[in-house]
């Protein structure tokens, strides 16, 4: 099962704040920034219950490279780049 992504940083941060805490002492909030060339990501907004989320899914064959990991005030930001 591949996760969904949005192209709206504000919406993603709000989602982390609303749903990112699972109640465990060792939980970590993570914000992924993905720079894509469009080969492995598909816009599924027209199929979504919430089309305003600009929702994308990636294929099972997506290849991503970690570009940076940064500690932000309330989460970790991991920047990835699509390599294909």
Rosetta silent file (secondary structure, phi, psi, omega in degrees, C-alpha in Angstrom):
SEQUENCE: XXXXXXXXXXXXXXXXXXXXXXXXXXXXXXXXXXXXXXXXXXXXXXXXXXXXXXXXXXXXXXXXXXXXXXXXXXXXXXXXXXXX
SCORE:     score description
SCORE:     0.000 S_00000001
   1 L     0.000  118.431  179.802    0.000    0.000    0.000 S_00000001
   2 L   -93.041  140.553 -179.994    1.556    3.269   -1.119 S_00000001
   3 L   -71.558  168.019  174.152    0.702    6.470    0.771 S_00000001
   4 E   -98.741  154.969  179.887   -0.960    9.495   -0.755 S_00000001
   5 E  -131.251  157.771  174.962    0.744   12.840   -1.193 S_00000001
   6 E  -125.203  154.721  176.221   -0.423   16.418   -1.710 S_00000001
   7 L   -93.895   12.081  179.157    1.269   19.307   -3.490 S_00000001
   8 L  -107.380  101.996  179.131    0.091   21.675   -0.735 S_00000001
   9 H   -57.142  -38.908 -179.707    2.709   22.068    2.031 S_00000001
  10 H   -62.127  -44.113  178.874    0.218   23.901    4.249 S_00000001
  11 H   -63.894  -41.057 -179.411   -2.312   21.062    3.979 S_00000001
  12 H   -65.375  -43.785  178.382    0.399   18.472    4.697 S_00000001
  13 H   -63.613  -41.325  177.560    1.655   20.317    7.794 S_00000001
  14 H   -61.959  -40.207  178.692   -1.923   20.680    9.040 S_00000001
  15 H   -63.985  -42.586  177.085   -2.426   16.943    8.514 S_00000001
  16 H   -58.858  -45.643 -178.279    0.746   16.189   10.504 S_00000001
  17 H   -65.975  -36.965 -178.035   -0.480   18.398   13.347 S_00000001
  18 H   -78.975  -37.436 -170.400   -3.984   16.873   13.339 S_00000001
  19 H  -126.341    1.735 -173.156   -3.111   13.196   12.853 S_00000001
  20 L   -79.157  -15.349 -178.295    0.643   12.810   13.303 S_00000001
  21 L   -97.478  116.412 -178.898    0.692   11.958   16.999 S_00000001
  22 L   -96.787   -0.258  174.828   -0.095    8.324   17.666 S_00000001
  23 L    92.152    4.075  177.938    0.390    8.601   21.413 S_00000001
  24 L   -94.220  146.475  179.434    3.653    6.723   21.776 S_00000001
  25 L   -62.205  -28.574 -176.457    6.606    8.296   23.570 S_00000001
  26 L   -98.335   13.787 -179.242    8.890    7.461   20.653 S_00000001
  27 L   -69.030  147.791 -179.033    6.640    8.825   17.885 S_00000001
  28 L  -132.048  131.384  175.658    8.251   11.132   15.336 S_00000001
  29 L   -89.648  133.212 -176.885    6.464   13.532   13.018 S_00000001
  30 E  -130.489  134.495  176.287    7.897   13.549    9.495 S_00000001
  31 E  -115.347  118.410 -179.774    7.198   15.895    6.582 S_00000001
  32 E   -96.479  129.578  171.317    8.302   14.568    3.189 S_00000001
  33 E  -110.253  120.198 -177.249    9.197   16.951    0.366 S_00000001
  34 E  -117.807  118.923  173.867    9.427   15.039   -2.903 S_00000001
  35 E   -91.717  114.119 -173.129   10.932   16.568   -6.015 S_00000001
  36 L  -117.247  150.881  173.045    9.501   14.504   -8.849 S_00000001
  37 L   -97.125    2.790  174.645    9.989   14.397  -12.587 S_00000001
  38 L    88.707    2.586 -178.256    6.453   13.019  -12.940 S_00000001
  39 L   -75.755  -33.837 -172.423    7.346    9.479  -13.988 S_00000001
  40 L  -116.544    7.455 -178.957    6.070    7.649  -10.908 S_00000001
  41 E  -118.596  134.685 -176.111    3.379    9.944   -9.493 S_00000001
  42 E  -121.318  130.993  177.004   -0.239   10.003  -10.652 S_00000001
  43 E   -75.188  117.567  179.904   -2.776   12.734   -9.886 S_00000001
  44 L  -112.810   18.450 -176.989   -5.822   11.007   -8.367 S_00000001
  45 H   -55.370  -39.401 -177.726   -7.672   14.179   -7.337 S_00000001
  46 H   -68.836  -16.824  179.631  -10.591   13.422   -9.642 S_00000001
  47 H  -100.394   -6.802 -173.505  -11.066   10.056   -7.886 S_00000001
  48 L   -82.983  151.812  172.991  -10.685   11.388   -4.359 S_00000001
  49 L   -68.258  -24.727 -179.983  -13.413   12.056   -1.838 S_00000001
  50 L  -124.593   75.921 -175.420  -11.571   15.363   -1.220 S_00000001
  51 H   -60.821  -21.963  179.590  -10.418   16.610   -4.656 S_00000001
  52 H   -69.417  -11.051  178.639   -9.260   19.919   -3.150 S_00000001
  53 H   -76.909   -9.087 -177.280   -6.386   18.018   -1.514 S_00000001
  54 L    48.750   61.767 -170.714   -4.625   17.675   -4.905 S_00000001
  55 E   -87.040  137.880  178.886   -3.863   14.071   -4.047 S_00000001
  56 E  -126.298  149.240  171.146   -1.177   11.985   -5.747 S_00000001
  57 E  -121.493  151.848  175.345   -0.199    8.330   -5.506 S_00000001
  58 E  -109.976  155.145  179.461    3.114    6.868   -6.533 S_00000001
  59 L   -73.958  163.364  178.029    3.663    3.587   -8.317 S_00000001
  60 L   -65.133  -20.651 -176.036    5.183    0.582   -6.567 S_00000001
  61 L   -94.811    9.342 -178.883    8.296    1.019   -8.710 S_00000001
  62 L   -60.277  139.793  176.532    9.096    4.563   -7.589 S_00000001
  63 L  -121.407  119.713 -177.456   12.772    5.149   -6.801 S_00000001
  64 E  -122.325  144.100  177.924   13.555    8.011   -4.424 S_00000001
  65 E  -116.385  134.620  177.229   16.886    9.323   -3.147 S_00000001
  66 E   -73.524  124.559  179.262   17.232   11.182    0.159 S_00000001
  67 E   -97.983  -40.303  179.035   18.594   14.675   -0.532 S_00000001
  68 E  -158.510  156.793  173.890   18.427   16.111    2.980 S_00000001
  69 E  -131.801  121.060 -177.056   17.128   15.544    6.494 S_00000001
  70 E  -126.612  139.463  175.210   16.407   18.626    8.589 S_00000001
  71 E   -87.681  117.613  176.298   15.159   19.026   12.143 S_00000001
  72 L   -99.456  173.335 -177.793   12.331   21.548   12.224 S_00000001
  73 L   -56.563  -38.981 -175.686   10.738   22.875   15.449 S_00000001
  74 L  -127.680    8.750  179.491    8.004   20.217   15.630 S_00000001
  75 L  -161.628  169.160  172.610    8.855   17.643   12.948 S_00000001
  76 E   -99.118  134.971  175.860   11.621   16.209   10.768 S_00000001
  77 E  -106.852  119.811  178.545   11.686   17.318    7.136 S_00000001
  78 E  -112.572  119.746  179.332   13.032   14.733    4.710 S_00000001
  79 E  -100.170  129.010 -177.874   13.597   15.913    1.142 S_00000001
  80 E  -122.226  157.681  177.747   13.607   13.229   -1.537 S_00000001
  81 E  -131.990  133.798  176.701   14.235   13.253   -5.266 S_00000001
  82 E   -71.310  131.150 -173.883   12.797   10.877   -7.847 S_00000001
  83 L   -99.923  -10.194  179.061   15.723    9.182   -9.574 S_00000001
  84 L   -95.022    0.000    0.000   14.114    7.675  -12.689 S_00000001
